[in-house]
Short mmCIF file of C-alpha atoms (C1' of nucleotides) in Angstrom, two decimals:
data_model
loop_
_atom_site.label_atom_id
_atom_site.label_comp_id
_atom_site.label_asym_id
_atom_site.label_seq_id
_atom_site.Cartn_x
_atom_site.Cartn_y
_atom_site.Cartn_z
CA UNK A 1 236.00 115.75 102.56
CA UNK A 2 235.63 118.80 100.73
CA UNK A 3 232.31 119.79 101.28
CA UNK A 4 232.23 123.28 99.72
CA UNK A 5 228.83 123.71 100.92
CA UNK A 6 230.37 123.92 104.51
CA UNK A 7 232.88 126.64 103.97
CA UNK A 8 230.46 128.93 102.42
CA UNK A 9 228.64 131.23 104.80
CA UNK A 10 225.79 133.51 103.59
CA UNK A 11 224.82 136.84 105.77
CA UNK A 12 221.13 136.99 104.25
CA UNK A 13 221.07 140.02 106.38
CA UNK A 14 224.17 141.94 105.00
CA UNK A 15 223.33 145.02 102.05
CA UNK A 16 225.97 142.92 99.96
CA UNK A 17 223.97 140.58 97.68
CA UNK A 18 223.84 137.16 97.87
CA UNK A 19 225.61 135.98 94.28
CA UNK A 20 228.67 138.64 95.31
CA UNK A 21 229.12 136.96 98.58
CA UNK A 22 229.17 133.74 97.00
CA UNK A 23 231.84 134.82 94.47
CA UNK A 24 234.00 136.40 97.23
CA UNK A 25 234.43 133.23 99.29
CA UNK A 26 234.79 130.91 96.51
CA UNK A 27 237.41 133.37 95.05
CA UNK A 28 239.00 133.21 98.32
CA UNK A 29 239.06 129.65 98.90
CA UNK A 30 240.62 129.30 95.58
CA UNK A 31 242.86 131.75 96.34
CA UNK A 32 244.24 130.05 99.40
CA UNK A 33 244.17 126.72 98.04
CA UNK A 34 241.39 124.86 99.85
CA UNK A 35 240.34 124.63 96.34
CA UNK A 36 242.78 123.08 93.18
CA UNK A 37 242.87 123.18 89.89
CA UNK A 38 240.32 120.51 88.56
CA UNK A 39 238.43 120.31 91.25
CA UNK A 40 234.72 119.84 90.53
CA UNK A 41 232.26 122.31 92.81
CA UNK A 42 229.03 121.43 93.29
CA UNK A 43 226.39 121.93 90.90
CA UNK A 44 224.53 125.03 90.45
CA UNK A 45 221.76 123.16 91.79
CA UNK A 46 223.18 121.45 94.52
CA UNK A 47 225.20 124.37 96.43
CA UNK A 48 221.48 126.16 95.81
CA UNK A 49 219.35 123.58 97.69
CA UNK A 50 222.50 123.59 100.51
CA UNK A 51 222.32 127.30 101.09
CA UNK A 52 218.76 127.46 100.45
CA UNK A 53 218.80 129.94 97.60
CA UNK A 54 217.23 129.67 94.11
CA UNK A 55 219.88 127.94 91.47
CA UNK A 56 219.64 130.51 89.53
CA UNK A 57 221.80 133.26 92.37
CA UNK A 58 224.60 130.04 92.38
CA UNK A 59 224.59 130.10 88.13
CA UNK A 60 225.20 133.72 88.26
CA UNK A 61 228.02 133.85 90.62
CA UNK A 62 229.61 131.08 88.73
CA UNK A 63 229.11 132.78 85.47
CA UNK A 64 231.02 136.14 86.88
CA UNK A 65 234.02 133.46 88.43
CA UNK A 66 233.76 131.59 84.78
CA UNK A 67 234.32 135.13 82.96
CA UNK A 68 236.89 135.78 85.29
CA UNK A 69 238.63 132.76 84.74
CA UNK A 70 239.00 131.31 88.09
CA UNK A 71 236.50 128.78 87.15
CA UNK A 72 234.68 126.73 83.97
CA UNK A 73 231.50 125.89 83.97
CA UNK A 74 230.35 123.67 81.27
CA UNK A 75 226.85 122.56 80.46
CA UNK A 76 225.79 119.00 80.97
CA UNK A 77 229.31 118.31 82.45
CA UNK A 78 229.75 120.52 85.91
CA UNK A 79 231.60 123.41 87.26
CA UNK A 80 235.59 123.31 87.71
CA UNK A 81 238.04 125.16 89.13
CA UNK A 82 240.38 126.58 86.37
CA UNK A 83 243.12 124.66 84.74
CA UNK A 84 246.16 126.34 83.76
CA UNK A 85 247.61 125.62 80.49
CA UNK A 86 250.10 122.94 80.22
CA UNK A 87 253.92 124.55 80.37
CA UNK A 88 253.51 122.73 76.61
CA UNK A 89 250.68 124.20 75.48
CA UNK A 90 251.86 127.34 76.70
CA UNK A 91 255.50 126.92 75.05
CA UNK A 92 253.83 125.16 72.11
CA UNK A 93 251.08 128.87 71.64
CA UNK A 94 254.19 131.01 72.21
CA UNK A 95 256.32 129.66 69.36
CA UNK A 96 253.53 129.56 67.00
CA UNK A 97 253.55 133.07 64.98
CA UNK A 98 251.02 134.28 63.89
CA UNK A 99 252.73 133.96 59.81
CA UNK A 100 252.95 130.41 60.95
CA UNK A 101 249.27 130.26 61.66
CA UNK A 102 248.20 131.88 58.33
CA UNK A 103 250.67 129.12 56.38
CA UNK A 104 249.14 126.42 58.16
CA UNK A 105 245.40 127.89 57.53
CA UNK A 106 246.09 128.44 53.87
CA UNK A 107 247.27 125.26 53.60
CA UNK A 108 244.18 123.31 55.49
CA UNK A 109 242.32 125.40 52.53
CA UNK A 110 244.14 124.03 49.94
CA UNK A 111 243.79 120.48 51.41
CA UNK A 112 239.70 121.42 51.36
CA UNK A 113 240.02 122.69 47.61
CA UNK A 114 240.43 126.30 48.16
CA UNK A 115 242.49 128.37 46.77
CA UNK A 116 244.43 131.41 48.20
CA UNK A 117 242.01 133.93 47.40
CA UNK A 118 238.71 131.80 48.54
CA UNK A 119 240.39 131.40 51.45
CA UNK A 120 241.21 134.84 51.92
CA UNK A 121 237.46 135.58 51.55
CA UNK A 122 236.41 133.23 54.32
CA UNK A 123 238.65 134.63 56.64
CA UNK A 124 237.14 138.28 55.90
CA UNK A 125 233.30 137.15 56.13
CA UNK A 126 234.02 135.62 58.87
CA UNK A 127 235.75 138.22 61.03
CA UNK A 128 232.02 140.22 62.27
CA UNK A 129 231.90 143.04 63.18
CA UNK A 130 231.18 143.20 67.09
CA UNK A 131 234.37 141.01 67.34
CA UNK A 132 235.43 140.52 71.10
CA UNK A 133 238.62 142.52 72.17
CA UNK A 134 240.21 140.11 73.86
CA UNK A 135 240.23 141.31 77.53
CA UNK A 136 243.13 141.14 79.33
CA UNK A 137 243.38 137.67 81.49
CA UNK A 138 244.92 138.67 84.76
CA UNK A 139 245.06 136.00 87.03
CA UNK A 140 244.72 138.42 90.15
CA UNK A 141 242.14 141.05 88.53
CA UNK A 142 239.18 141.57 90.81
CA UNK A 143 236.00 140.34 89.40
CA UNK A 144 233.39 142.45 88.81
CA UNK A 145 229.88 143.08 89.25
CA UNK A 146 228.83 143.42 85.66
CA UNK A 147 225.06 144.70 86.14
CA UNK A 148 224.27 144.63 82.47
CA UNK A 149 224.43 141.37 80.25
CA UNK A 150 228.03 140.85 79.03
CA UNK A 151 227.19 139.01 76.12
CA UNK A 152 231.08 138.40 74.71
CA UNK A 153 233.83 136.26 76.51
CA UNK A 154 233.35 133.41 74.15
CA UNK A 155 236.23 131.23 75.67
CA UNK A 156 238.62 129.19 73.57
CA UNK A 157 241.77 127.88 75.14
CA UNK A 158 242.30 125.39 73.24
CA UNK A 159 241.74 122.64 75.36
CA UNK A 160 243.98 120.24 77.31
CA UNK B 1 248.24 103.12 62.20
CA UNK B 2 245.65 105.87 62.11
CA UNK B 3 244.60 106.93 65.34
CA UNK B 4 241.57 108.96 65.22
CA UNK B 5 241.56 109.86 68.22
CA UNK B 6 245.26 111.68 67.57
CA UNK B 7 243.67 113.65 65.55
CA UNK B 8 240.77 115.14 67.27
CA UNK B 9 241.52 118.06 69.57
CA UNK B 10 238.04 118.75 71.80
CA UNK B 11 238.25 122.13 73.79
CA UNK B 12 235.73 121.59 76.57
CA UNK B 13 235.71 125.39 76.88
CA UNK B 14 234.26 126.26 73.97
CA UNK B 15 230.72 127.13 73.37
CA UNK B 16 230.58 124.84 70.42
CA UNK B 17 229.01 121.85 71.71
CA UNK B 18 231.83 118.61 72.03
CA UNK B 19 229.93 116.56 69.50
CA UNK B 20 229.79 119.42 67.02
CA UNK B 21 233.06 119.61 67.59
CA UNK B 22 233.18 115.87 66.73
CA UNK B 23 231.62 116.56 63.59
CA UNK B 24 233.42 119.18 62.37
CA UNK B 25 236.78 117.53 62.92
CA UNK B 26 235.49 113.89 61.49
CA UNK B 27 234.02 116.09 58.44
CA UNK B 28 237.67 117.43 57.74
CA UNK B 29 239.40 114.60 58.26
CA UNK B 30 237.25 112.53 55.57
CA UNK B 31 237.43 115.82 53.22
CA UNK B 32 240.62 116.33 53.44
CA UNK B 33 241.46 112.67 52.75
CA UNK B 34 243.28 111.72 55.98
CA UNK B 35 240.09 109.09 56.60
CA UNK B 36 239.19 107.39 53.45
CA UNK B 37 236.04 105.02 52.31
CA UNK B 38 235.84 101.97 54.03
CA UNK B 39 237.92 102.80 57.28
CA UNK B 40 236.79 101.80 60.43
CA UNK B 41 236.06 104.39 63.06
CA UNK B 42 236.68 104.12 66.37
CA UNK B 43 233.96 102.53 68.39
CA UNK B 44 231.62 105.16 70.11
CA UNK B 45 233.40 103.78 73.60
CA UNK B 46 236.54 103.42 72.03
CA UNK B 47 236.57 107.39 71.05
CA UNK B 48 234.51 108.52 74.09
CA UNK B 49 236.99 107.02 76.90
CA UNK B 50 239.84 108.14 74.48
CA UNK B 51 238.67 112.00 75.03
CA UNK B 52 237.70 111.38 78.42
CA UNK B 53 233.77 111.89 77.54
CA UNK B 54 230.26 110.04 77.52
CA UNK B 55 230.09 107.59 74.42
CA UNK B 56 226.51 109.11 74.14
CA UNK B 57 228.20 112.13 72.90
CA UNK B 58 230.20 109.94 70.42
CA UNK B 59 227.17 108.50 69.31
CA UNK B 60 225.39 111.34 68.64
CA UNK B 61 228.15 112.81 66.50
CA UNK B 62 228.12 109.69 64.68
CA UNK B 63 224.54 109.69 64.22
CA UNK B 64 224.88 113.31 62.53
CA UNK B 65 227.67 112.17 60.26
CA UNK B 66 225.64 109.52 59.64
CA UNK B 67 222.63 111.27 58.37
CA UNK B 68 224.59 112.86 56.31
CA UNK B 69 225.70 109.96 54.59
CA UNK B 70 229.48 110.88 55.48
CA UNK B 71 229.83 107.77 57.22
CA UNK B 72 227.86 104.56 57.94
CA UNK B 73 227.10 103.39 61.63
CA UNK B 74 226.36 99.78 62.35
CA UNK B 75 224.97 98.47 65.66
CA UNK B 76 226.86 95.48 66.25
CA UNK B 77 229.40 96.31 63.34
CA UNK B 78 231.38 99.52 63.71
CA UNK B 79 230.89 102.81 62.17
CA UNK B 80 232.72 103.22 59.04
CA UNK B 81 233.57 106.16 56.26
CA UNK B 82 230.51 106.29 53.90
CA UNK B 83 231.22 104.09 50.40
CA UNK B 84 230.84 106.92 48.07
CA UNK B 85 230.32 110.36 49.19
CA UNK B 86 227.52 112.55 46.30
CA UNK B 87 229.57 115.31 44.60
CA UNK B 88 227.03 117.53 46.53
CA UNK B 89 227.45 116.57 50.00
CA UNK B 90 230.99 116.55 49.34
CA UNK B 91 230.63 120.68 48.00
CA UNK B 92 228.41 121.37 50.62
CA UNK B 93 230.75 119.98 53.40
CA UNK B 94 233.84 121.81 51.74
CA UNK B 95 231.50 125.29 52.16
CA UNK B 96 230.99 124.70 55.45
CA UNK B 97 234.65 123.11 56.59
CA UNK B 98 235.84 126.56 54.79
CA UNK B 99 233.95 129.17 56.72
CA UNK B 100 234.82 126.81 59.75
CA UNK B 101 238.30 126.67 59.30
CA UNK B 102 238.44 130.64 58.98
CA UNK B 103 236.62 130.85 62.52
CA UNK B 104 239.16 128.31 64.10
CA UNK B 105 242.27 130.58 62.56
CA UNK B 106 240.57 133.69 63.64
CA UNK B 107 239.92 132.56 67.22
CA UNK B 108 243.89 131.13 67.35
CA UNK B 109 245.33 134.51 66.36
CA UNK B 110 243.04 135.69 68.91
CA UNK B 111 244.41 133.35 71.29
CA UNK B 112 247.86 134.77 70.20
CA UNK B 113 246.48 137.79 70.90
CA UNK B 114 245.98 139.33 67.21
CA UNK B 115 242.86 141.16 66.35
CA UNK B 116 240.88 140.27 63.33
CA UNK B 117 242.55 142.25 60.66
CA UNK B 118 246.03 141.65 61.69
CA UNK B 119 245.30 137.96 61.45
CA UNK B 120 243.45 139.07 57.70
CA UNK B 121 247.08 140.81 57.06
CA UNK B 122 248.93 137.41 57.93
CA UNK B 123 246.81 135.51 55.28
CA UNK B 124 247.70 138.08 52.37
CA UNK B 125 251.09 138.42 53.41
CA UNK B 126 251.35 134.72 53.20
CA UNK B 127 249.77 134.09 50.14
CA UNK B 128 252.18 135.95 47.86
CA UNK B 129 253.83 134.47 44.92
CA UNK B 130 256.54 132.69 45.78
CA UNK B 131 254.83 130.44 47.94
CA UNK B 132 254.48 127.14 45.94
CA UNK B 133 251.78 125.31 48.10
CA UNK B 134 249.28 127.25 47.17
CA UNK B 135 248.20 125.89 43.89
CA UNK B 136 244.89 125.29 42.97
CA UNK B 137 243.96 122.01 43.78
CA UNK B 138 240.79 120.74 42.13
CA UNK B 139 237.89 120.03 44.18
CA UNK B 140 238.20 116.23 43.24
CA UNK B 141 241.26 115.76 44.98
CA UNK B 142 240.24 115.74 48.16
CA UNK B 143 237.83 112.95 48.17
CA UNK B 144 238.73 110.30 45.62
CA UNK B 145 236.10 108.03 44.59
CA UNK B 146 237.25 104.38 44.62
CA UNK B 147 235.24 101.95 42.63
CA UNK B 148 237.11 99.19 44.66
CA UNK B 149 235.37 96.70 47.24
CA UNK B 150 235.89 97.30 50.98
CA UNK B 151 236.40 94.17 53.62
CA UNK B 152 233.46 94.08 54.41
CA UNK B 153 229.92 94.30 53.06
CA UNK B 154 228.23 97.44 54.33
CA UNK B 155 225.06 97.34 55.55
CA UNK B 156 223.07 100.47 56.34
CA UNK B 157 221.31 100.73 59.64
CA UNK B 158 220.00 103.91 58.08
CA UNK B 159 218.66 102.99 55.07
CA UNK B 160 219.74 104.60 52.03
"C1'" DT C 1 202.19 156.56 96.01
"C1'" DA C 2 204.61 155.73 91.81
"C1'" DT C 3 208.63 154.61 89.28
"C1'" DA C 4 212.89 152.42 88.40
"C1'" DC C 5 216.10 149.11 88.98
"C1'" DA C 6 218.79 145.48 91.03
"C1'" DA C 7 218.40 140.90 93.21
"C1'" DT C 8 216.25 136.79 93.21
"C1'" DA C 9 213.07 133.21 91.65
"C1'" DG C 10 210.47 130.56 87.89
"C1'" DT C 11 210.21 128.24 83.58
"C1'" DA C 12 211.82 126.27 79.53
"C1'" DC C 13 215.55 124.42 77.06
"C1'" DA C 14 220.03 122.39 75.20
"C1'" DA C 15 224.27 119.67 76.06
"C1'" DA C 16 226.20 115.86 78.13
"C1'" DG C 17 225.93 111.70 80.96
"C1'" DA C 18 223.79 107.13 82.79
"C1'" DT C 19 221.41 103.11 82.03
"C1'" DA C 20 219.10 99.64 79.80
"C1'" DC C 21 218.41 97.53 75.37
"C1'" DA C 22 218.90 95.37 70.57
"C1'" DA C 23 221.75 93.77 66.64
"C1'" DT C 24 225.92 91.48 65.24
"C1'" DT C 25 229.84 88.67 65.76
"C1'" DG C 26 232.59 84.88 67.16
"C1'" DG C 27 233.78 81.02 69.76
"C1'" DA C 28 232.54 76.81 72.72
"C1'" DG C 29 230.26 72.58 72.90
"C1'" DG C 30 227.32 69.43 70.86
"C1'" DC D 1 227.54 72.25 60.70
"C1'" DC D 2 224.41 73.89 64.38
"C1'" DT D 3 223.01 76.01 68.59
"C1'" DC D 4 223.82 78.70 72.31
"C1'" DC D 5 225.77 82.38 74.67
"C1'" DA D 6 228.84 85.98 75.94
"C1'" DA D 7 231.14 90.02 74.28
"C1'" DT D 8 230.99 93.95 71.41
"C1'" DT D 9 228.73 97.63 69.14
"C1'" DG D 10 225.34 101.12 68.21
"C1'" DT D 11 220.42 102.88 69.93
"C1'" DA D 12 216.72 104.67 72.78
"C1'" DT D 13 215.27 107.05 76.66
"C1'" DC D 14 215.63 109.43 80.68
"C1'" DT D 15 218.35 112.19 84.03
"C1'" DT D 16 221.66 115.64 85.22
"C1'" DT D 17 223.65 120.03 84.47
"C1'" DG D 18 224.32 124.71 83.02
"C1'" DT D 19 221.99 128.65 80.16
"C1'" DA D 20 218.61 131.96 78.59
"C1'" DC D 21 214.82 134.41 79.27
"C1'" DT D 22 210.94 136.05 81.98
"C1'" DA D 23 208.54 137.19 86.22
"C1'" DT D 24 208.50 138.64 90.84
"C1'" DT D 25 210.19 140.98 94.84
"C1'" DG D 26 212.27 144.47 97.50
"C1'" DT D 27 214.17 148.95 98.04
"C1'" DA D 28 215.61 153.51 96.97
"C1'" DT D 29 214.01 157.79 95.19
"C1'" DA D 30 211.10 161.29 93.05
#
DNA sequence: TATACAATAGTACAAAGATACAATTGGAGG
DNA sequence: CCTCCAATTGTATCTTTGTACTATTGTATA
């Protein structure tokens, strides 16, 4: 039975708002394993009408877990707990240079019709400007409270 | 044998909806000539339980391909690749595939941890002379019209 | 009190899934 | 052959789920 709804306690009381207590304890019940990798919580929805809160508190706390990697929400499907990469897709990524990438996207080109230079092109005009730095993707970084809109994180491990 | 599904990698993390992602990858397989007129695709169910998601989503990749005469769905029948491709949807897909395929190298070397210009580097480096794959292909190579009668007769569920 | 701002709630929407349905095919039984 | 019917295939529609944006509320501070 893993009724997440029953191992989350809110203090409606305490100065510390309601989405931050709600990312602490999930954090920590990933963190100690009463939650695994795959795992589906509930939805957004769901743990909201449980703890009585609007939907809306549960979405943002699972948006600041999602950017911090310990979860993946994904719309129309549910929220689950992180998945590591496969030891494959790991090795696979780490062998791959990045010369080895460029062959193989030069070469996808040329399979479209496009020549070195067109291809070239693409790959500038399509590099904008307000490009994410990719953050760094500690697995034990404390998540924070990130009052304005964080607009970047665009996530793409590629899957499976 | 030619697996489609083999050949289509979904990343459930991404922001790109999955059946864009269908699209996109169905698109470049036909353009690049890996699918060819008159195959069969895999059934929406087929596909769906293959990637481990609703055949709805199939479908409604299917249905975009469709409209844009790339391919020909048949209730009853079977989706299959579109008889005869116009030179202009052809061009038009190419455009787009390109600018595509930039993003999906540009988010890799990101993945590899390689910021935007470094991955722009890797493409010059790896274009220079010397590297005999890189010769302009026409744009008529990648889709090959043949005149020649499939197995079966198609009928359009989409009129024409 | 007035202002500002963070936390929460409300509303609308897009992606994906569930379910029921319609067209086509193919085989069984006449 | 012909008819019937079950299986297969795509379609239509609604529900579920997360997201984006706006409005409201509460609290600290001038």
């Amino acid at each position: 039975m893993n009724h997440l709804k029953d191992k989350i306690k809110l203090d409606f009381r305490s100065d510390e708002p309601l989405y931050m207590q709600l990312v602490r304890q999930v954090e920590q019940l990933v963190l100690t394993g009463e939650l695994n990798q795959g795992d589906q919580l509930p939805t957004v929805r769901e743990l909201a009408t449980e703890l009585r809160i609007n939907f809306n508190t549960v979405a943002r706390a699972y948006r600041l877990l999602d950017e911090a990697r310990l979860i993946s929400t994904q719309r129309g499907r549910g929220t689950y707990i992180w998945e590591e990469p496969t030891r494959e897709t790991v090795e696979r990524l780490r062998q791959i240079s990045l010369a080895e990438l460029a062959r193989r996207y030069l070469d996808e080109a040329a399979g479209l019709g496009y020549d070195a230079p067109a291809a070239l092109d693409a790959v500038r005009d399509n590099m904008k400007p307000g490009n994410p730095e990719h953050e760094d993707v500690g697995a034990d970084q404390a998540i924070e409270v990130k009052n304005e809109q964080t607009q970047q994180t665009q996530r793409r491990t590629s899957g499976e």
